[in-house]
CSV table of C-alpha atoms in Angstrom, one decimal:
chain,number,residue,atom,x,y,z
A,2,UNK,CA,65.9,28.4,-44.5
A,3,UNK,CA,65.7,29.0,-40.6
A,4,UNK,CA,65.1,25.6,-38.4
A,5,UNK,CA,63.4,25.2,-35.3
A,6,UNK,CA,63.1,22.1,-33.3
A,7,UNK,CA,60.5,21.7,-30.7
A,8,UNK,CA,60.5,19.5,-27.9
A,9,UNK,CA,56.9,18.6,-26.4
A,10,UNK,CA,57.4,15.7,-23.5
A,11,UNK,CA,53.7,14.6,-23.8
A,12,UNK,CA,53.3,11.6,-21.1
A,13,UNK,CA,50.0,12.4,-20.4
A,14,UNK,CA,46.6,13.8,-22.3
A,15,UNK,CA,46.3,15.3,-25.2
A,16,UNK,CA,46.9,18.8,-23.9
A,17,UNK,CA,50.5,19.2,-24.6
A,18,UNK,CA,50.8,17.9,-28.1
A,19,UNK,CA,47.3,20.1,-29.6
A,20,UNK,CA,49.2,23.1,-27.8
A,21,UNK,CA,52.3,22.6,-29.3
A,22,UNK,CA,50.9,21.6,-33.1
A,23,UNK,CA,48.9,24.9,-32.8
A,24,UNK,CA,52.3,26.7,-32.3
A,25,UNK,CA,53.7,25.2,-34.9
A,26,UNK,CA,51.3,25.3,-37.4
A,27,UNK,CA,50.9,29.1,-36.9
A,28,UNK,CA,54.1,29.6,-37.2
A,29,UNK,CA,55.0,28.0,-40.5
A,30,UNK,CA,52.2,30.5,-41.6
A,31,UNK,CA,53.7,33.4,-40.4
A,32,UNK,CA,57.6,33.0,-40.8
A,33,UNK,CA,58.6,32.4,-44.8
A,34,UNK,CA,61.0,30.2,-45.0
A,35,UNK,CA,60.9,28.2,-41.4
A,36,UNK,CA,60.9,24.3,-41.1
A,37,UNK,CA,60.1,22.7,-38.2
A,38,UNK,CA,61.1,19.6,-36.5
A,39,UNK,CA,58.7,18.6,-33.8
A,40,UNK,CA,60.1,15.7,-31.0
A,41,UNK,CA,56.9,13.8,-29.4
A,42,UNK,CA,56.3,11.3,-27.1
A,43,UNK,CA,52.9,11.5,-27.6
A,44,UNK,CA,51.3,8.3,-28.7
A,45,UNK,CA,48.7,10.6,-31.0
A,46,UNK,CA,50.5,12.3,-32.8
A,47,UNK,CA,50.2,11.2,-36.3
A,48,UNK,CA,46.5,11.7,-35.3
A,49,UNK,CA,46.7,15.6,-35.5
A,50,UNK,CA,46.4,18.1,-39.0
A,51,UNK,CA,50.1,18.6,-39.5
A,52,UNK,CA,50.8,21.3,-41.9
A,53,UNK,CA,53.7,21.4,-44.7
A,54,UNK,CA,57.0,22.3,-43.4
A,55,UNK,CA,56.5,20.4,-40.1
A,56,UNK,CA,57.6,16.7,-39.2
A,57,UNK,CA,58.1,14.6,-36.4
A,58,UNK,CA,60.2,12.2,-34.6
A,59,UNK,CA,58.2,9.5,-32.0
A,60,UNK,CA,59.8,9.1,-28.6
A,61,UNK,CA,59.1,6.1,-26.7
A,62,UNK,CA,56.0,6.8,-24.7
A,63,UNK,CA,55.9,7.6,-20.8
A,64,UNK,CA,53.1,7.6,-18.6
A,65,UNK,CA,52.2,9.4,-15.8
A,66,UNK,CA,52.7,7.5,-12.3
A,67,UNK,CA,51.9,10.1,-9.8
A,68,UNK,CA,52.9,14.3,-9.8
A,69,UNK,CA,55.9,14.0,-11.9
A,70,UNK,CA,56.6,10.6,-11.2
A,71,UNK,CA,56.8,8.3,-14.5
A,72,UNK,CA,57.0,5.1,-15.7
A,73,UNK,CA,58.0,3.5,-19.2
A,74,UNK,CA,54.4,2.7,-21.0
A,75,UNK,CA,54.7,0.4,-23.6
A,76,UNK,CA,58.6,-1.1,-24.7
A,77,UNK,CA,58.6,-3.3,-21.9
A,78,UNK,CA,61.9,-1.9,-19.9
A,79,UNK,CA,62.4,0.3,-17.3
A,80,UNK,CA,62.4,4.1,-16.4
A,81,UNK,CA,66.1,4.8,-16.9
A,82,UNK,CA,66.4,2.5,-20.0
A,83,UNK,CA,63.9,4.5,-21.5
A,84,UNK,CA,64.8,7.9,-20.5
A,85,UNK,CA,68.3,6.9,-22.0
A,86,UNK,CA,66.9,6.1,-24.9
A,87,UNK,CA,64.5,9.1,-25.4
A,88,UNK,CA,67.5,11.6,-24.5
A,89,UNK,CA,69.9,9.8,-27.0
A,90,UNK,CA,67.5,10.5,-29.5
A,91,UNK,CA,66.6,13.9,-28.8
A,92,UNK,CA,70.3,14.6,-28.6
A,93,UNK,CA,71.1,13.1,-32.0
A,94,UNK,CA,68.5,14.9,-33.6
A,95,UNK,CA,69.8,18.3,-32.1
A,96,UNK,CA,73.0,17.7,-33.6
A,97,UNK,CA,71.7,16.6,-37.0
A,98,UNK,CA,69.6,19.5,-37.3
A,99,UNK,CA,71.4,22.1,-36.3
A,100,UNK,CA,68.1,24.3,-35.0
A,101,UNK,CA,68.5,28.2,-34.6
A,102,UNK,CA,65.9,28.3,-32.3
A,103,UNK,CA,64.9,25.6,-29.6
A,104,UNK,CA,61.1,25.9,-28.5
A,105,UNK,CA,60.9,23.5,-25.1
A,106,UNK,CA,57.6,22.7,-23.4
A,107,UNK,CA,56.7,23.1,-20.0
A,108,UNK,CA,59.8,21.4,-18.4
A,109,UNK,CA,63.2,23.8,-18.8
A,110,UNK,CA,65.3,19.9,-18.5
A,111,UNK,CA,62.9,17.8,-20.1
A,112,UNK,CA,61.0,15.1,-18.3
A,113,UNK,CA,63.7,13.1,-16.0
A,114,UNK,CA,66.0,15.7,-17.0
A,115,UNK,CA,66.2,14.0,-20.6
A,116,UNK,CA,66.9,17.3,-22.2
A,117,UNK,CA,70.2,18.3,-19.6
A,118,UNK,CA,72.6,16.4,-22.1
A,119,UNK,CA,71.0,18.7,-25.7
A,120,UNK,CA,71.1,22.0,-23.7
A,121,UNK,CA,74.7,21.3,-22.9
A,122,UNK,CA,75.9,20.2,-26.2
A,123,UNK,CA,73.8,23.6,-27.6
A,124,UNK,CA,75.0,25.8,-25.1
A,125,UNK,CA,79.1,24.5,-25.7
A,126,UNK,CA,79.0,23.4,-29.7
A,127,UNK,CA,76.1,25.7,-31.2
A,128,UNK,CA,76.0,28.7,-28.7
A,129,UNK,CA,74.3,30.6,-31.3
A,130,UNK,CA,71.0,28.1,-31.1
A,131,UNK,CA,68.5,30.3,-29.2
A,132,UNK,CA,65.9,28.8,-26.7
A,133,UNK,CA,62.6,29.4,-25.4
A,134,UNK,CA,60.5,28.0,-22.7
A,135,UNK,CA,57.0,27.6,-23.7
A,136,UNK,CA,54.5,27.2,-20.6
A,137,UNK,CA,51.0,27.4,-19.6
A,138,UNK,CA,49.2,29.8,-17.9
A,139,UNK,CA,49.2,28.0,-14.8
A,140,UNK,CA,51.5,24.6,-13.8
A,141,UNK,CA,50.3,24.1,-9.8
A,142,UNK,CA,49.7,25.3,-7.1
A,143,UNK,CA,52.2,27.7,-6.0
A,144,UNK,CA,53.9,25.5,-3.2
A,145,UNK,CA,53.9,22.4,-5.2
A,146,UNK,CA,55.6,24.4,-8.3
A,147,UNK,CA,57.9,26.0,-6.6
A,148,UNK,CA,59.4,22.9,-4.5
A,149,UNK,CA,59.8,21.2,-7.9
A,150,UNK,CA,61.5,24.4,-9.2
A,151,UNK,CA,63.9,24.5,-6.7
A,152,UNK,CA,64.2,20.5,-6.6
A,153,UNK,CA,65.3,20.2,-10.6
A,154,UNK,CA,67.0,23.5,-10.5
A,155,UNK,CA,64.4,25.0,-12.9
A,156,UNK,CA,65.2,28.5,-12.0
A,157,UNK,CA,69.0,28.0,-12.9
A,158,UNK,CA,68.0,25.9,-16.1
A,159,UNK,CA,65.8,29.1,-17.5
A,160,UNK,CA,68.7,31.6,-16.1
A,161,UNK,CA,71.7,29.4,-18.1
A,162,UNK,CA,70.3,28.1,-21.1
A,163,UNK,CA,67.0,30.2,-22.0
A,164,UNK,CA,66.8,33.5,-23.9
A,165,UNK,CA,63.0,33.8,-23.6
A,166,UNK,CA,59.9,32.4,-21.5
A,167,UNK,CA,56.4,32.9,-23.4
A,168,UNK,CA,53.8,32.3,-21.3
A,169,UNK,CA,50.3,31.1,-22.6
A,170,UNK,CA,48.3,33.4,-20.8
A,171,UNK,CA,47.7,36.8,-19.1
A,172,UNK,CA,49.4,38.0,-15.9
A,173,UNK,CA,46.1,39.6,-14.6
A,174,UNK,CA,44.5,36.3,-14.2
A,175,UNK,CA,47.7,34.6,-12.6
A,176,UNK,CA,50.9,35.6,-12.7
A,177,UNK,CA,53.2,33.2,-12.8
A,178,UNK,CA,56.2,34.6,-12.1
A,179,UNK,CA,55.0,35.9,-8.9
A,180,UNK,CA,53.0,33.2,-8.1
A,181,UNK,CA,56.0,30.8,-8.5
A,182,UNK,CA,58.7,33.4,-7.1
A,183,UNK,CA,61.0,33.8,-10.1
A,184,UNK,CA,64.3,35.2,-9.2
A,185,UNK,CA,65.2,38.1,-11.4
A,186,UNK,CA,67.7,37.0,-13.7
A,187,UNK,CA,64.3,34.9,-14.5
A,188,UNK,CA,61.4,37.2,-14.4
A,189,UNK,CA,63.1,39.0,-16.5
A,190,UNK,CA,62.7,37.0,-19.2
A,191,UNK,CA,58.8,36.1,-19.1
A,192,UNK,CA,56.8,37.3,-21.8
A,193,UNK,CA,53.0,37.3,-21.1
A,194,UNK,CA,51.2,36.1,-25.0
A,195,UNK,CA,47.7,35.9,-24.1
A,196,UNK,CA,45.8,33.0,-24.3
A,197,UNK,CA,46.1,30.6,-27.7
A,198,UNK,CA,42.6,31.5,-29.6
A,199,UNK,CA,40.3,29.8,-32.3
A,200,UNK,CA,40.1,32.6,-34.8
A,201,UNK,CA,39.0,31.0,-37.5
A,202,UNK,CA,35.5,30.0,-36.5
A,203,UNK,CA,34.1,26.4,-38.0
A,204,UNK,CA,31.8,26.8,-41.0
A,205,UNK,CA,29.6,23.2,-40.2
A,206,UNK,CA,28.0,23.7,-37.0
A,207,UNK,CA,24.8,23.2,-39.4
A,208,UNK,CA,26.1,20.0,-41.0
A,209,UNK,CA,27.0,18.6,-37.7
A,210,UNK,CA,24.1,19.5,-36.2
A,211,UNK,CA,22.2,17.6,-38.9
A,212,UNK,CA,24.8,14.4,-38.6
A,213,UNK,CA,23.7,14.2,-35.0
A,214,UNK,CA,19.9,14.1,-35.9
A,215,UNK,CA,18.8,16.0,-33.0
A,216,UNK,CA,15.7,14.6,-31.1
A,217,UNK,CA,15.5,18.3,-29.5
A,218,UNK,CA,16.7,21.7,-30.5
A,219,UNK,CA,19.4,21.5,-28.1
A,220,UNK,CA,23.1,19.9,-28.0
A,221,UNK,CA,25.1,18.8,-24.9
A,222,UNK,CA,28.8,17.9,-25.4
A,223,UNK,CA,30.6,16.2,-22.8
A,224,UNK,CA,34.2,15.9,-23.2
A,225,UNK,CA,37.3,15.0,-21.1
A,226,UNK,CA,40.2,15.6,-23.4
A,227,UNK,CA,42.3,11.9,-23.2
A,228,UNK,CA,40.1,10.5,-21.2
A,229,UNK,CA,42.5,8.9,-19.1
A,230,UNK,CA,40.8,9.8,-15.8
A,231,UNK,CA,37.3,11.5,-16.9
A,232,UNK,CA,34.8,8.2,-16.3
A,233,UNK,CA,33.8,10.0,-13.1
A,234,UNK,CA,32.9,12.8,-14.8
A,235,UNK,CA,31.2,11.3,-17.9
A,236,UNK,CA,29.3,8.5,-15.2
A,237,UNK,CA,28.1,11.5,-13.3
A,238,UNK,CA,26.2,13.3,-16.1
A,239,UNK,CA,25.4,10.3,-17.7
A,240,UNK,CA,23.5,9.5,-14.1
A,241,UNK,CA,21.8,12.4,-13.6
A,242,UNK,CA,19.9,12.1,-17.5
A,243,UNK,CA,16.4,10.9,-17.9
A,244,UNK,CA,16.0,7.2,-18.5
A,245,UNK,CA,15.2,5.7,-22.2
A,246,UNK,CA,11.1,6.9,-23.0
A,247,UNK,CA,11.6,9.7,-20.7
A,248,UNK,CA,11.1,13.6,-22.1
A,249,UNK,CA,14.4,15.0,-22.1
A,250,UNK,CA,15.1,18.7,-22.8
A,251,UNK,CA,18.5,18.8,-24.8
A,252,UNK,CA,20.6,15.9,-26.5
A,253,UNK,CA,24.1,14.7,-25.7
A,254,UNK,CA,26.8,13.7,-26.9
A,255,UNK,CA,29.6,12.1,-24.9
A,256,UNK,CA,33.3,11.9,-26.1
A,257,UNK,CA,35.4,9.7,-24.1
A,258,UNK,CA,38.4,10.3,-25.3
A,259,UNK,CA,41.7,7.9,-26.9
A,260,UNK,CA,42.9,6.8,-23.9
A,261,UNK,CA,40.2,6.1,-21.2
A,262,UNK,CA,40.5,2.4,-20.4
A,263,UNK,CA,38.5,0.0,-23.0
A,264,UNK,CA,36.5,-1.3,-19.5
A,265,UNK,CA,35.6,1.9,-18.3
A,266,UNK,CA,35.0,2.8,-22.0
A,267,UNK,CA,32.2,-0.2,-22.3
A,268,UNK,CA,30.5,1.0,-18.6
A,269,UNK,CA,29.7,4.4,-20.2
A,270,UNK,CA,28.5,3.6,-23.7
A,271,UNK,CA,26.0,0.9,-21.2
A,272,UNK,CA,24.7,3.8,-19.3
A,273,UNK,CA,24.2,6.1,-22.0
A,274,UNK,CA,22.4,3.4,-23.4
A,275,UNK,CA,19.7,3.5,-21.3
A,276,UNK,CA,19.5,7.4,-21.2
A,277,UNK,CA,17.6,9.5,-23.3
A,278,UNK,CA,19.0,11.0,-26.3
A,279,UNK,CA,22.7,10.2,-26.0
A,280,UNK,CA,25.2,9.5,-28.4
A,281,UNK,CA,28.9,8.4,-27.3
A,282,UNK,CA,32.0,8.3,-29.7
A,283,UNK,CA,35.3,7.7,-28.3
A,284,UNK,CA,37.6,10.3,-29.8
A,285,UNK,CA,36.6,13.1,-32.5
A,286,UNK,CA,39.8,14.7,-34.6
A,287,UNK,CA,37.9,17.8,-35.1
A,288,UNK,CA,36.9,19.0,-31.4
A,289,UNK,CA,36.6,22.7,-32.1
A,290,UNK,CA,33.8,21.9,-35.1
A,291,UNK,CA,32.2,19.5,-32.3
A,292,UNK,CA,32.6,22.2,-29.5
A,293,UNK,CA,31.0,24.8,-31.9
A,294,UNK,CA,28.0,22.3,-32.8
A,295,UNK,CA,26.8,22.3,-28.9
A,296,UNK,CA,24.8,25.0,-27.1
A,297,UNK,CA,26.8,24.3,-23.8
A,298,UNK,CA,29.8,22.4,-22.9
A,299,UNK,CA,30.6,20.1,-19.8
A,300,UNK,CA,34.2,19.6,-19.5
A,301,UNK,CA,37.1,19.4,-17.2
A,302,UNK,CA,40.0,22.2,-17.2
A,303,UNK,CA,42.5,21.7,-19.6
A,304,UNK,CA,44.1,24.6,-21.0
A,305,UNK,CA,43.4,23.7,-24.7
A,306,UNK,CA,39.3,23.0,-24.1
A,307,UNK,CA,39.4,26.5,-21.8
A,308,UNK,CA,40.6,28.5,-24.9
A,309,UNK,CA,38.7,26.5,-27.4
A,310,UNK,CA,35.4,27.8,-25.2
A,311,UNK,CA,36.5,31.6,-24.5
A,312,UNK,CA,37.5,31.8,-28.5
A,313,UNK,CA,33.8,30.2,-29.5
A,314,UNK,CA,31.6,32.3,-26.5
A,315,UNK,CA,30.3,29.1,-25.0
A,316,UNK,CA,28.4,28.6,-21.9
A,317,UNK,CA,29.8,25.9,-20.5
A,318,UNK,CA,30.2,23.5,-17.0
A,319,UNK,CA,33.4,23.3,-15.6
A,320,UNK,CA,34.4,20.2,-13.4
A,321,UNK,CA,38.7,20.3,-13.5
A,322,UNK,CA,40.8,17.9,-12.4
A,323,UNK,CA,42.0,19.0,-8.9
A,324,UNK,CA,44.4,16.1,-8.2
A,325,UNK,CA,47.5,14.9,-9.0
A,326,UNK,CA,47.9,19.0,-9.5
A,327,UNK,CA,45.6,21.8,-9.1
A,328,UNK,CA,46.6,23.3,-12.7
A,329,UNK,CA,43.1,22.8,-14.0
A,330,UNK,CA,41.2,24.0,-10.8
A,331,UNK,CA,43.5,27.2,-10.4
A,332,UNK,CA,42.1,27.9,-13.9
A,333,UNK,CA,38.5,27.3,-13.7
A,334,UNK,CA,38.5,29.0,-10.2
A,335,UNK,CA,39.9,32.4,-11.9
A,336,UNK,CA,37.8,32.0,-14.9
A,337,UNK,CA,34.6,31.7,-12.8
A,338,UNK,CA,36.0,35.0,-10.7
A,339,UNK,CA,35.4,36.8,-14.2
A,340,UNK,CA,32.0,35.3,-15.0
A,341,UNK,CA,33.3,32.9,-17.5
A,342,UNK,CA,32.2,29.8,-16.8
A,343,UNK,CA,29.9,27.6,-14.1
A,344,UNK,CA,32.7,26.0,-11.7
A,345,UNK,CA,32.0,22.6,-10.0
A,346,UNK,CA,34.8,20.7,-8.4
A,347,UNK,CA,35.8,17.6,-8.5
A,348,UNK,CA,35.3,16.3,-4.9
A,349,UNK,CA,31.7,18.2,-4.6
A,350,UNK,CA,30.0,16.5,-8.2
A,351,UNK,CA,26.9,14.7,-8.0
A,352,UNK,CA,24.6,13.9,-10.8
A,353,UNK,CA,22.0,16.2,-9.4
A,354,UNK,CA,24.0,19.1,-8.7
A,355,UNK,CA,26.0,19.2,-12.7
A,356,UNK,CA,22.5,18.1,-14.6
A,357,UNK,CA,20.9,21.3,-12.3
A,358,UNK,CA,23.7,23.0,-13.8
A,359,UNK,CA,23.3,22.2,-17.8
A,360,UNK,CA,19.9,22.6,-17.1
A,361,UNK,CA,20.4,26.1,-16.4
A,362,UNK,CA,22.3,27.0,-18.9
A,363,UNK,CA,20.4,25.3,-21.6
A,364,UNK,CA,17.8,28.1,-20.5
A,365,UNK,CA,19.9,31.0,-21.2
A,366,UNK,CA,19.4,33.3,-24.1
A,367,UNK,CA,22.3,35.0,-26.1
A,368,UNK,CA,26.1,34.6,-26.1
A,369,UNK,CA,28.1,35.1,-23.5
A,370,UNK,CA,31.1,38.2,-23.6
A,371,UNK,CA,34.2,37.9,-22.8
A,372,UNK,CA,36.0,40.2,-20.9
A,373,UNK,CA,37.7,43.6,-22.6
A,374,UNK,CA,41.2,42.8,-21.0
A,375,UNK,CA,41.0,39.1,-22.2
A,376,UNK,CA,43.9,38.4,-25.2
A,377,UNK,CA,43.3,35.7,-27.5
A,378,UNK,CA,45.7,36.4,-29.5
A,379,UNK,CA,49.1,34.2,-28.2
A,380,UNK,CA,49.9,32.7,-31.5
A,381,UNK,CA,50.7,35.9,-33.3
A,382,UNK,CA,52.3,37.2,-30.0
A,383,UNK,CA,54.3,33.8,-30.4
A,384,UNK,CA,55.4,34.1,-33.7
A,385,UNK,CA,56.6,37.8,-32.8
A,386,UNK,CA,58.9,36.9,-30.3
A,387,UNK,CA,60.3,33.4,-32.3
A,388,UNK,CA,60.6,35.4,-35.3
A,389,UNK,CA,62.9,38.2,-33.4
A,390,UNK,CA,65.0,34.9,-32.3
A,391,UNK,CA,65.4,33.5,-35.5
A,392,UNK,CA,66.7,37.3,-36.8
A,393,UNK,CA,69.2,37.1,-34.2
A,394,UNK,CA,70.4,33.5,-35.3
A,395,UNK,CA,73.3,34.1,-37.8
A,396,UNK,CA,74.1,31.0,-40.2
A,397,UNK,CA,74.4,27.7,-38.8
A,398,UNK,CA,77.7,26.5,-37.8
A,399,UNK,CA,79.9,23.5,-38.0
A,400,UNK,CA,79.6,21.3,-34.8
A,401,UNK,CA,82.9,22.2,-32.7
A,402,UNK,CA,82.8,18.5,-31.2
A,403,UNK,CA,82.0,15.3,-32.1
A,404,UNK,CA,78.4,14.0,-30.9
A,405,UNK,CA,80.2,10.6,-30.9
A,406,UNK,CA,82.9,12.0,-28.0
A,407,UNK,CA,80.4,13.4,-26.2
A,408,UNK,CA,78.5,10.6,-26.0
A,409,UNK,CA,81.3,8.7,-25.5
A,410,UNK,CA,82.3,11.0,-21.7
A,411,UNK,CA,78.7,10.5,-20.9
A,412,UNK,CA,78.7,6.4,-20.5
A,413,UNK,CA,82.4,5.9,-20.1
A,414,UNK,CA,83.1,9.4,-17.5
């Protein structure tokens, strides 16, 4: 049986982990004989579908203090303790589990480099382990990505230690390799998968529809993935609703996510209660089902809730997150260059302006296309390229070096 460990850092959102758990489900469907290891420091994971051949180990959580800045979130000591900690375990894990293929997310040395001491040990005791980069379609803006690149020494990371990078989306709408000036020896390895699609539609928009008990023909869903930092959003539309008695054209439903603050949490379930037809619930498990149910979306820009609305043809409002990084307003700015979506950002939101918005869309008849050149299809393109690795993996090999000297000329060096 082939082995592949997968390393998603997850210190922020949801985003990461659903991405990564859609990977690795799909691929335990379409490689026989593959298990998976998944490493998460996500504090939700055991909240996702996890399919047979697939388990996890929990990281101590981080949280996100500023653009890549960090902080320990909930163990009580500090940064470096915690990184420590975090890379012990994820190089322990390597070791036990001998993986022929490493599948890294976003970060080519982990977050605070907690991945440098596994690539090493791979690269000298199991050279045969082969790695891939997974990343998004877009990270930042171009200036901001590639100071960091240069700063962690990214570009010499993916050059050493990576056989391939697959990319989560299509070089016509950004390419990221020339956006983000990869050097050669790195471009080289990019492999452009499309964008990670919904293919099997839900089968109980119906049943839904009927659990919300509609006061209208018409669903809104508001949704801002974690929730961390989406009560501006969610206050906005909320604001710019009918009051309580008043005739109100559609019905919404508001979703404000795991981890938006309990406060913040109780503000917007006390404006939606004087709003007509509004429901709020704090986190749904089954998002896509949920997305499916509505007639238009309002959302911010993560790359998960993106794909979830190309895959189901929904007319949706776009508000993305625009700060700490511009991933999500990149994205919504090139998908409303192709029609896509209705694009409003961040800084220029009223309630006015995003119920005018909703309020035209809840007007439009039919579905709306997606474009010809669009690729939905990044899973299978995925399991293509991991598959061709795990061919070229021969048998497992006997560590060449204890874990316990290594570990030993790490703390004592």
């Amino acid at each position: 049986m082939k082995r592949l460990l997968a390393y998603s850092h997850d210190t922020y959102g949801l985003g990461n982990i659903r991405r990564m758990l859609a990977v690795c489900n799909h691929l335990v469907d379409a490689i026989p004989d593959l298990s998976i290891l998944l490493i998460s420091g996500s504090p939700m994971v055991h909240s996702f579908r996890i399919k047979s051949g697939i388990d996890y180990i929990k990281l101590p959580c981080l949280s996100r203090t500023k653009a890549d800045g960090y902080a320990a979130k909930s163990i009580g000591v500090d940064l470096k303790e915690t990184v420590d900690l975090r890379s012990d375990l994820i190089l322990q894990t390597a070791s036990r589990f001998k993986p022929d293929v490493l599948l890294v997310d976003k970060k080519p040395y982990g977050v605070e480099h907690e991945l440098r001491d596994t690539l090493n040990y791979l690269h000298t005791n199991l050279p045969d382990t082969k790695l891939a980069l997974l990343l998004r379609d877009v990270l930042d803006s171009a200036e901001a990505t590639t100071a960091v690149w240069k700063k962690n020494r990214y570009y010499e990371a993916v050059r050493k230690f990576y056989d391939l990078v697959l990319v989560v989306g299509l070089q016509e709408v950004f390419d990221l390799s020339k956006e983000y000036r990869f050097p050669c020896s790195t471009k080289d390895k990019v492999r452009f998968c499309g964008y990670i699609g919904q293919h099997d539609k839900p089968q109980h928009r119906t049943e839904l529809r009927r659990e919300f008990n509609l006061k209208t023909e018409k669903l809104v869903l508001v949704t801002v993935g974690g929730g961390e930092d989406g009560y501006d959003l969610l206050k906005n539309y909320l604001c710019g609703l009918n009051p309580c008695g008043s005739a109100q054209a559609f019905d919404s439903l508001i979703v404000c996510g795991p981890e938006m603050a309990p406060q913040r949490r109780a503000d917007i379930g006390q404006i939606a209660a004087g709003r007509a037809h509004v429901q709020v619930r704090e986190f749904v498990n089954d998002m896509l089902g949920y997305i499916d149910a509505a007639d238009v979306v309002v959302s911010m820009g993560g790359y998960n809730t993106i794909c979830e609305l190309l895959s189901l043809h929904k007319h949706a409002v776009i508000v993305p997150r625009a700060k700490p990084v511009e991933e999500q307003w990149i994205r919504a700015e090139r998908m409303a260059n192709l029609g896509l979506f209705r694009v409003i950002h961040p800084d220029f939101v009223t309630p006015a302006n995003l119920r005018g918005a909703v309020a035209e869309l809840i007007g439009v008849n039919g579905k709306q296309s997606l474009p010809p050149s669009l690729d939905l299809a990044a899973l299978p393109h995925i399991a293509g390229h991991i598959a061709r690795l795990l061919s070229d993996a021969p048998a497992r090999l006997q560590v060449r070096a204890p874990l316990r000297e290594m570990a030993r000329e790490r703390y004592f060096a």
